[in-house]
mmCIF file of C-alpha atoms in Angstrom:
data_model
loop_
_atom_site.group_PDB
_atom_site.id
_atom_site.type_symbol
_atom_site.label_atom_id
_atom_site.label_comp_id
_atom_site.label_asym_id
_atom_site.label_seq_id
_atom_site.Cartn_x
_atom_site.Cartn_y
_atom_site.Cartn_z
ATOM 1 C CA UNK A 1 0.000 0.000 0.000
ATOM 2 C CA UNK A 2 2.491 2.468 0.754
ATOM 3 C CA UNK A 3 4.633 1.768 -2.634
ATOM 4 C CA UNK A 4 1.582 2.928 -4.520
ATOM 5 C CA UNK A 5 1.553 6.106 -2.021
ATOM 6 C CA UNK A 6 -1.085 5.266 0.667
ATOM 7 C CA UNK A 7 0.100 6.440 4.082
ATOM 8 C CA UNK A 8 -0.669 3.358 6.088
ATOM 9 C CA UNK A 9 -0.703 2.988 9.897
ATOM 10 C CA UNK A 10 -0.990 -0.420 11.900
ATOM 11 C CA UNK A 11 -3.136 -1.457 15.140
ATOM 12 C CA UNK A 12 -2.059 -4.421 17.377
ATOM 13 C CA UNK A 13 -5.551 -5.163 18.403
ATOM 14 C CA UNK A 14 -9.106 -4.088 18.390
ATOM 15 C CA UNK A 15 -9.534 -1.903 21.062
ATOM 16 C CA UNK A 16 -6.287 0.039 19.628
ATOM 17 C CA UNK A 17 -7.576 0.305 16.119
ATOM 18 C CA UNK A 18 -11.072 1.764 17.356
ATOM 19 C CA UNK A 19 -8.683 4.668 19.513
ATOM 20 C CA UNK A 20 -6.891 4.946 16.295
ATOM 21 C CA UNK A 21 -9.948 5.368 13.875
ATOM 22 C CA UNK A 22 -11.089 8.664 16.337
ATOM 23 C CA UNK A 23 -7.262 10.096 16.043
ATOM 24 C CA UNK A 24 -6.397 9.617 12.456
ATOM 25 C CA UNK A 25 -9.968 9.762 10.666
ATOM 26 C CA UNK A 26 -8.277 7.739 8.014
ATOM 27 C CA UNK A 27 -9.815 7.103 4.248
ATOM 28 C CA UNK A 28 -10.305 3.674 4.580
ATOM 29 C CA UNK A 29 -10.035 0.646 7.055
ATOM 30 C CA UNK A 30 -8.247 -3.037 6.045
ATOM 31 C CA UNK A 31 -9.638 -5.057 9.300
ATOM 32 C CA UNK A 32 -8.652 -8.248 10.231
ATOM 33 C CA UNK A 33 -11.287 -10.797 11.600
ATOM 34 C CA UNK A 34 -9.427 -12.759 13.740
ATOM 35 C CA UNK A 35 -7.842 -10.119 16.457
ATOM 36 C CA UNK A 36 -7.033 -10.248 20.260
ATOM 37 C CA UNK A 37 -9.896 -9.025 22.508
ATOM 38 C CA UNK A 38 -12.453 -7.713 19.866
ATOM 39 C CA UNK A 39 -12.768 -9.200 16.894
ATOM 40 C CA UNK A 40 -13.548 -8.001 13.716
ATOM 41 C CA UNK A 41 -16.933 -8.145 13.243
ATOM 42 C CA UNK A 42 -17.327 -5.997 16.434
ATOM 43 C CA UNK A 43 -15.095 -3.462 15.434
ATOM 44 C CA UNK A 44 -16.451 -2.984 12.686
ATOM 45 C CA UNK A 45 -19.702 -2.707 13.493
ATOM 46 C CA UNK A 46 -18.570 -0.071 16.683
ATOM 47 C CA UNK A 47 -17.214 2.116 13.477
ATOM 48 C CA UNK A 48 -20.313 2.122 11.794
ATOM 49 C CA UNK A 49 -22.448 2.910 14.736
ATOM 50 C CA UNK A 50 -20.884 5.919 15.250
ATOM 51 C CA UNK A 51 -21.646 9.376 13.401
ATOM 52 C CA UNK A 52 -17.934 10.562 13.618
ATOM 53 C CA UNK A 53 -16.901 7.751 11.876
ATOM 54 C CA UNK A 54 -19.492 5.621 10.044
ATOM 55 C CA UNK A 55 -18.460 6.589 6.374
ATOM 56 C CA UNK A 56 -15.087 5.535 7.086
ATOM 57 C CA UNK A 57 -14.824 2.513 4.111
ATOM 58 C CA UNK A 58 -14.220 -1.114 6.274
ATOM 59 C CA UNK A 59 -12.592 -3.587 3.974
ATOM 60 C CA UNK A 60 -12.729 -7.291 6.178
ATOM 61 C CA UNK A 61 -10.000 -9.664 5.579
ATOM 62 C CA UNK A 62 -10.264 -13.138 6.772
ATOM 63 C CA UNK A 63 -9.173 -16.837 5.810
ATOM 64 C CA UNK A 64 -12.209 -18.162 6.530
ATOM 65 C CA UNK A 65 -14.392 -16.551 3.841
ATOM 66 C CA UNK A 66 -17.274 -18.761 3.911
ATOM 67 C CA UNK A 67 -20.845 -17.706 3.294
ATOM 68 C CA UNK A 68 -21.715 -17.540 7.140
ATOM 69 C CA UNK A 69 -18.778 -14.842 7.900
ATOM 70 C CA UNK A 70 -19.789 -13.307 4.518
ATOM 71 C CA UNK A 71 -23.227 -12.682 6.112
ATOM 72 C CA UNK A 72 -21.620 -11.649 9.403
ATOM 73 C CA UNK A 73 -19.901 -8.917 7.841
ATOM 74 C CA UNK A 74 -22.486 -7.382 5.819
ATOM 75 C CA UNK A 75 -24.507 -7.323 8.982
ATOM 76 C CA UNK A 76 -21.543 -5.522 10.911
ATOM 77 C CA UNK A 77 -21.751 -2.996 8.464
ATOM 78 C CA UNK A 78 -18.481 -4.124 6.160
ATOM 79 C CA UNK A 79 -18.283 -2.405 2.719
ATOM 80 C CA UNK A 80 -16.449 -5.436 1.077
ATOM 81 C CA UNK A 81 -15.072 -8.195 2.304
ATOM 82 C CA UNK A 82 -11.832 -10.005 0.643
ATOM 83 C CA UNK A 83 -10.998 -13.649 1.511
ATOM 84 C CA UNK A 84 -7.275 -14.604 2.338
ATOM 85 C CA UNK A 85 -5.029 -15.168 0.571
ATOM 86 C CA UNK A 86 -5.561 -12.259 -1.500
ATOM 87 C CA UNK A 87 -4.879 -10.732 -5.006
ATOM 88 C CA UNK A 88 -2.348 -7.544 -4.407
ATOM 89 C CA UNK A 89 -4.319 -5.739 -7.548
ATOM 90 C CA UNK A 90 -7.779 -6.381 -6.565
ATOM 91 C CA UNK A 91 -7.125 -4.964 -3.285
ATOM 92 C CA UNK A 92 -5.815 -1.843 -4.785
ATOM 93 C CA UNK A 93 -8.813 -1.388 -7.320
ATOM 94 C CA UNK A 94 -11.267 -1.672 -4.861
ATOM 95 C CA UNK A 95 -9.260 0.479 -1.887
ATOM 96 C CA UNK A 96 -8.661 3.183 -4.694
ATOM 97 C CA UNK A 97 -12.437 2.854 -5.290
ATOM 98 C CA UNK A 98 -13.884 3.045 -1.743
ATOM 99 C CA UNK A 99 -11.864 5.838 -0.938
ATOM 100 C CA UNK A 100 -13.237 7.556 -3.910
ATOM 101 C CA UNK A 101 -16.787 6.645 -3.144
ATOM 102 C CA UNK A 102 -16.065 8.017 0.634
ATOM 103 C CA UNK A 103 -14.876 11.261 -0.706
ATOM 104 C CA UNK A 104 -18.461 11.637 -2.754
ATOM 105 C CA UNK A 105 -20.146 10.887 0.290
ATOM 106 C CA UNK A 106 -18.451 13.056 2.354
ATOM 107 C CA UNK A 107 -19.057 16.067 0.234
ATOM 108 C CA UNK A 108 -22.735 15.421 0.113
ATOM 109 C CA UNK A 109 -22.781 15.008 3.836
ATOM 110 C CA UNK A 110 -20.983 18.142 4.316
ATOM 111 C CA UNK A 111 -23.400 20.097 1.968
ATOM 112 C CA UNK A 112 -26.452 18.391 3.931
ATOM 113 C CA UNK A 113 -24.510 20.004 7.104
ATOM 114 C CA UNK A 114 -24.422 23.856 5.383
ATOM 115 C CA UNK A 115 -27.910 23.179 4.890
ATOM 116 C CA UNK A 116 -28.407 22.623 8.563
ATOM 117 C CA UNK A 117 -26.183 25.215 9.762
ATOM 118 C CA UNK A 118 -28.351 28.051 7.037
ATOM 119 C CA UNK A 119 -31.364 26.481 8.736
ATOM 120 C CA UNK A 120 -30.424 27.431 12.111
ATOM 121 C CA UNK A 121 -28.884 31.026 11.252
ATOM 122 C CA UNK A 122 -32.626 31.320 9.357
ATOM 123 C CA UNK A 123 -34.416 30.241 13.107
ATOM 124 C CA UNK A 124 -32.248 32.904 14.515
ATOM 125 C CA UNK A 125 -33.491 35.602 12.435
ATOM 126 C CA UNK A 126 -37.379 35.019 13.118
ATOM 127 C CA UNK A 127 -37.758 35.945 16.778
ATOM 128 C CA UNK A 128 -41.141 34.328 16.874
ATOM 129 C CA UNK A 129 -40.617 30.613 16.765
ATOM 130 C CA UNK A 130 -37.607 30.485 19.208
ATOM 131 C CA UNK A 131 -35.856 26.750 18.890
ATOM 132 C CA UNK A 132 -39.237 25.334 16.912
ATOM 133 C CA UNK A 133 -36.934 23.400 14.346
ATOM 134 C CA UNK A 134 -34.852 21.689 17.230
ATOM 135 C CA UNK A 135 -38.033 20.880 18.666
ATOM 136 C CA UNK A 136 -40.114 19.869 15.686
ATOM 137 C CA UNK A 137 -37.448 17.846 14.631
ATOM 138 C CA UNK A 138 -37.519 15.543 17.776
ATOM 139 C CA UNK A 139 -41.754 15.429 17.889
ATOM 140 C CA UNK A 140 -41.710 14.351 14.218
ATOM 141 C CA UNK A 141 -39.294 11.456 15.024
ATOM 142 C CA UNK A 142 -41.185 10.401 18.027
ATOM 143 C CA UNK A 143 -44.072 10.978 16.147
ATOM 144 C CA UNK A 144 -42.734 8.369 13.205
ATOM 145 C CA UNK A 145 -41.789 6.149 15.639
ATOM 146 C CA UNK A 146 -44.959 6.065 17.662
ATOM 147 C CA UNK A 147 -46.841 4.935 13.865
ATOM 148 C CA UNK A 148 -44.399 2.457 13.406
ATOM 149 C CA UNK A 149 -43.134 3.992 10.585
ATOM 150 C CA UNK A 150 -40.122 2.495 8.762
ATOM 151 C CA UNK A 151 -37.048 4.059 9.345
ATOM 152 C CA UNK A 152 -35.944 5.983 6.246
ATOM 153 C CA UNK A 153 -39.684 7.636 6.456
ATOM 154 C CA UNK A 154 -38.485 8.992 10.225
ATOM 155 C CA UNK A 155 -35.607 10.163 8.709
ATOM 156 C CA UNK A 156 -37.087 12.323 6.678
ATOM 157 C CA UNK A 157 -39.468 13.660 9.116
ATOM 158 C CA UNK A 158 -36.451 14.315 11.639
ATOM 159 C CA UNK A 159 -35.000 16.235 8.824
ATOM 160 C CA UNK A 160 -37.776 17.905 7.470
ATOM 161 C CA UNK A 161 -38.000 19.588 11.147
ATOM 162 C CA UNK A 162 -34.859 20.736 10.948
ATOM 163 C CA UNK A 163 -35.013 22.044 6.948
ATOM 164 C CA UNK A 164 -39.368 22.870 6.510
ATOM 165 C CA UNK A 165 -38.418 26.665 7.339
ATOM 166 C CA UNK A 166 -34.901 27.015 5.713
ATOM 167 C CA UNK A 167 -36.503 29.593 2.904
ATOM 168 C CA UNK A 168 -37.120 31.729 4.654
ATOM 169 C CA UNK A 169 -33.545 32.919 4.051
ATOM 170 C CA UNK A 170 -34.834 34.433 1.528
ATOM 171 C CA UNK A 171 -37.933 36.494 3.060
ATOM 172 C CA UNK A 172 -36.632 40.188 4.051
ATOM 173 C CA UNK A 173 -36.601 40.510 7.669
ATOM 174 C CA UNK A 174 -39.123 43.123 7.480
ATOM 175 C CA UNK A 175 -41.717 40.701 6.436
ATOM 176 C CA UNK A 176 -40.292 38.004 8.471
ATOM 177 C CA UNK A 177 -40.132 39.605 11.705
ATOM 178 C CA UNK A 178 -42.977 41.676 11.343
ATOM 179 C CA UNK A 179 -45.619 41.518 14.550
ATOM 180 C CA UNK A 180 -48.463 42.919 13.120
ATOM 181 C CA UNK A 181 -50.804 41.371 10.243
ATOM 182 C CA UNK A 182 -49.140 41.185 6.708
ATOM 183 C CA UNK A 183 -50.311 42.698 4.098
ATOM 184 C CA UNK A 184 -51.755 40.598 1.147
ATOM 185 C CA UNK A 185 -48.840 41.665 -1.151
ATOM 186 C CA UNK A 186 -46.869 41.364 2.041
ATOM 187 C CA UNK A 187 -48.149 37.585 2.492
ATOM 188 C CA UNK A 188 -47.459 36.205 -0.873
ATOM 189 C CA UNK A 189 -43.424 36.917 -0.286
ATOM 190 C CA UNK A 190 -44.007 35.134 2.714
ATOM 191 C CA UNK A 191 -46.038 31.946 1.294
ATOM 192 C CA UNK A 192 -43.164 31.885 -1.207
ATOM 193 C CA UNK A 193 -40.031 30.297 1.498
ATOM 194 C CA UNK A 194 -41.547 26.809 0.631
ATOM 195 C CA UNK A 195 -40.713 27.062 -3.038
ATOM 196 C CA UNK A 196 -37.332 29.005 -2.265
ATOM 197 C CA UNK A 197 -36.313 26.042 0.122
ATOM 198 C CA UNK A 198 -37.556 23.237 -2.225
ATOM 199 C CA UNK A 199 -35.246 24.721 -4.727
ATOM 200 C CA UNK A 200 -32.360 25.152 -2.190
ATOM 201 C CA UNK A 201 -32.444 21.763 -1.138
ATOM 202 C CA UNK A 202 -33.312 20.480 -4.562
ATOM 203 C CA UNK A 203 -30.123 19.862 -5.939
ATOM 204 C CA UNK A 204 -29.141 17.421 -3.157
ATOM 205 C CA UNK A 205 -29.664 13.873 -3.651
ATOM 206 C CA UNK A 206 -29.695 12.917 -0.024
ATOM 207 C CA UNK A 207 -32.514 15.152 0.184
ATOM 208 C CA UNK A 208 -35.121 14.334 -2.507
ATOM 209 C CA UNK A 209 -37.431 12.685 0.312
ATOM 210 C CA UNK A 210 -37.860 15.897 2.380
ATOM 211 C CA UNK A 211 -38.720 18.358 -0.563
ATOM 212 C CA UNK A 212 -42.520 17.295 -0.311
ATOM 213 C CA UNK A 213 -42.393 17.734 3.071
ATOM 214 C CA UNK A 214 -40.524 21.194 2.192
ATOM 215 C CA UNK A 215 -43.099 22.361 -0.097
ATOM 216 C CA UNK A 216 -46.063 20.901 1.811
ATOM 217 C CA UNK A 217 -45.975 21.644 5.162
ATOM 218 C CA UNK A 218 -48.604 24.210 4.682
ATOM 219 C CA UNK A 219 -51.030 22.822 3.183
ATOM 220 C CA UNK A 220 -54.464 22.041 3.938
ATOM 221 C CA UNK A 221 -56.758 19.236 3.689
ATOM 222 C CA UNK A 222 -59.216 20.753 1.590
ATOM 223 C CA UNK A 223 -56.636 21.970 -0.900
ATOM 224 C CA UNK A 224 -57.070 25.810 0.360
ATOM 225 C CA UNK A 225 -52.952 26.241 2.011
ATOM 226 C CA UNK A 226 -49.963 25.940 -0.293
ATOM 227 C CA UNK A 227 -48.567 25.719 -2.911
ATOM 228 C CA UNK A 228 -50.534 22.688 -4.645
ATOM 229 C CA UNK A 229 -51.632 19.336 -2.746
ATOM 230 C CA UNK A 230 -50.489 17.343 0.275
ATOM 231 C CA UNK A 231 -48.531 14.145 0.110
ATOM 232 C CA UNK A 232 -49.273 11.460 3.214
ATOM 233 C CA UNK A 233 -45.528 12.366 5.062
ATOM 234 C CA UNK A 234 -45.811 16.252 4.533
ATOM 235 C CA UNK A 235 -49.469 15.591 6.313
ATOM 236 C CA UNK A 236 -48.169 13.471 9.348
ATOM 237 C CA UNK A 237 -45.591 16.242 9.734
ATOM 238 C CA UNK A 238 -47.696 18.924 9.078
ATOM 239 C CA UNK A 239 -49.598 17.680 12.625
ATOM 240 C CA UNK A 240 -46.478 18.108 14.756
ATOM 241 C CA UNK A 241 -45.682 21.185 13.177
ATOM 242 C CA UNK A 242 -49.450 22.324 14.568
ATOM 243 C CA UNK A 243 -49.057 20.556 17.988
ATOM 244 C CA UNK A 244 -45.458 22.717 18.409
ATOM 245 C CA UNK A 245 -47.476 25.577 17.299
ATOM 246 C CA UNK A 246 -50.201 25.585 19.445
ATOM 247 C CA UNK A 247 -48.451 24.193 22.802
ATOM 248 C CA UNK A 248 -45.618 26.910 22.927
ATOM 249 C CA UNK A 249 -45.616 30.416 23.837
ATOM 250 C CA UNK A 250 -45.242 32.739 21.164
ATOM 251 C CA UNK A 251 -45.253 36.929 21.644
ATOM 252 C CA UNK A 252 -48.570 37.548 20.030
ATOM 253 C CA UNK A 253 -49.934 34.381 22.432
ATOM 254 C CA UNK A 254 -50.067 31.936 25.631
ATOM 255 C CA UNK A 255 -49.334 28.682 25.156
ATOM 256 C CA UNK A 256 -52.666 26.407 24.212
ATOM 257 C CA UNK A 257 -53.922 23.225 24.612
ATOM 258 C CA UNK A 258 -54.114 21.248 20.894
ATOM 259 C CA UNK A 259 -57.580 21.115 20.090
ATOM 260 C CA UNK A 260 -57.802 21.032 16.183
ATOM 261 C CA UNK A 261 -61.407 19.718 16.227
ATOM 262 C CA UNK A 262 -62.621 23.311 14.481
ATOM 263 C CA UNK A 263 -60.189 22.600 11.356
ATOM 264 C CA UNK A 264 -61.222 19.159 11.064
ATOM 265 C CA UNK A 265 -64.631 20.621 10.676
ATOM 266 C CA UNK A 266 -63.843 23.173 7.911
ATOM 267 C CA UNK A 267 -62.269 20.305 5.827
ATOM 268 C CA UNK A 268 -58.466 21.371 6.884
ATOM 269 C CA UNK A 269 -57.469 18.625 8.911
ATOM 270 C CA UNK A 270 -58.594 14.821 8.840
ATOM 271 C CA UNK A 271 -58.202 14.001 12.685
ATOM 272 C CA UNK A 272 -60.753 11.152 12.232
ATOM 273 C CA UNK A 273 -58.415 8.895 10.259
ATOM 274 C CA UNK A 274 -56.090 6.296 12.305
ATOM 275 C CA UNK A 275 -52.786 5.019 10.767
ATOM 276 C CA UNK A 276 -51.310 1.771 10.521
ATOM 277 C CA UNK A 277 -48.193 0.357 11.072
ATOM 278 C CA UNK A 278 -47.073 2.028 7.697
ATOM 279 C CA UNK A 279 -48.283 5.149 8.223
ATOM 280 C CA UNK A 280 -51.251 4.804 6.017
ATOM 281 C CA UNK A 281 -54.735 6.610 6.650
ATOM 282 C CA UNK A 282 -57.348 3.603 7.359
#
């Protein structure tokens, strides 16, 4: 490896390769199976579990390459797996290609964290809804979770609480931190932050699933909010987003009790419906 100009460092054991992983952040992992203490599988699987370092490439390297370690591996996380003893240039192709892939993913993941970080500076400049997106974005996973919905579908209601506002970056504060009733010209600037996030967001791939809940999140049942109609994830959101609404103090109000029963009425809310386990009105 370091003949072809990789910098390469070496752990003894498990537990010194997982203090080494925090230290050096390196491009890609070669990871022996059979190690004092922890094993492979284990270590590999602690990499992956954590945020800092699960898109850190694991390569797993073992004698016994048999179907049921194959399986093992892919359930520890492993992004290939090469059997001992093994061919010099096929490990290089496919280290020179998982550090490549790793250095696509960490520049989406790095966008997706701008995103956040414009999302936050937005919250900051409206002085009426405090840390709503911090909250929101914890309801809506709880939320997901109590309906049992599957996992990448909380995902993108965790971030949609986080990213639902973020264009309003592009509302002038006037507008945006004004207390008293908008004007009608006045209004439509404001209605338009859901198109002006949808197209911030757009052009990330990581994201596609949250745009509906982007452009959505105002809508109403009977089709009168906006901009257009209301998928099934924007509406589950869209009742968290209420629930936040109603139960915290704002300046221009006390804090209520969620009662939405008047909106289900006018056609704006279907309250009546349950869900099951997929989320699905029934």
């Amino acid at each position: 490896m370091e003949s072809t100009g990789y910098r390469v460092s070496e752990a003894e054991n498990g537990q010194q390769a997982l203090q080494m992983v925090q230290t050096l952040q390196p491009d890609l992992i070669l990871l022996d199976v059979m190690m004092p203490g922890l094993d492979g599988f284990e270590v590999c699987r602690r990499i992956k579990a954590n945020g800092e370092t699960r898109l850190i490439p694991v390569v797993l390297m073992t004698a016994a390459s048999d179907r049921k370690n194959r399986l093992r591996g892919i359930e520890a996380g492993a992004d290939d797996f090469l059997g001992k003893p093994f061919d010099e240039a096929e490990l290089l192709a496919r280290v020179r290609s998982l550090v490549h892939q790793k250095h696509l993913n960490e520049d989406l993941d790095h966008a997706a964290q701008a995103l956040f970080a414009i999302a936050r500076i937005v919250e900051s400049r409206d002085p009426i809804t405090g840390d709503h997106c911090e909250r929101l974005a914890q309801l809506a996973k709880s939320f997901g979770e109590f309906l049992q919905l599957p996992r990448p579908l909380i995902k993108v209601l965790t971030w949609g609480g986080y990213l639902h506002d973020i264009g309003k970056v592009g509302i002038p504060d006037a507008i945006l931190g004004k207390t008293g009733k908008h004007t009608p010209e006045e209004w439509e600037v404001m209605k338009s932050h859901v198109l002006i996030g949808e197209e911030i967001c757009r052009p990330l791939r990581t994201l596609r699933d949250v745009l509906p809940l982007i452009r959505h999140h105002h809508e109403r049942w009977d089709g009168s909010g906006y901009p257009d109609g209301i998928p099934l994830v924007a509406r589950i959101f869209q009742i968290v987003d209420i629930y936040d609404a109603l139960t915290s103090e704002r300046p221009y109000k006390r804090a209520f009790t969620v009662d939405l029963r008047e909106e289900t009425a006018k056609g704006w809310r279907d309250l009546s419906s349950s869900f099951c386990s997929h989320g699905c009105p029934s």
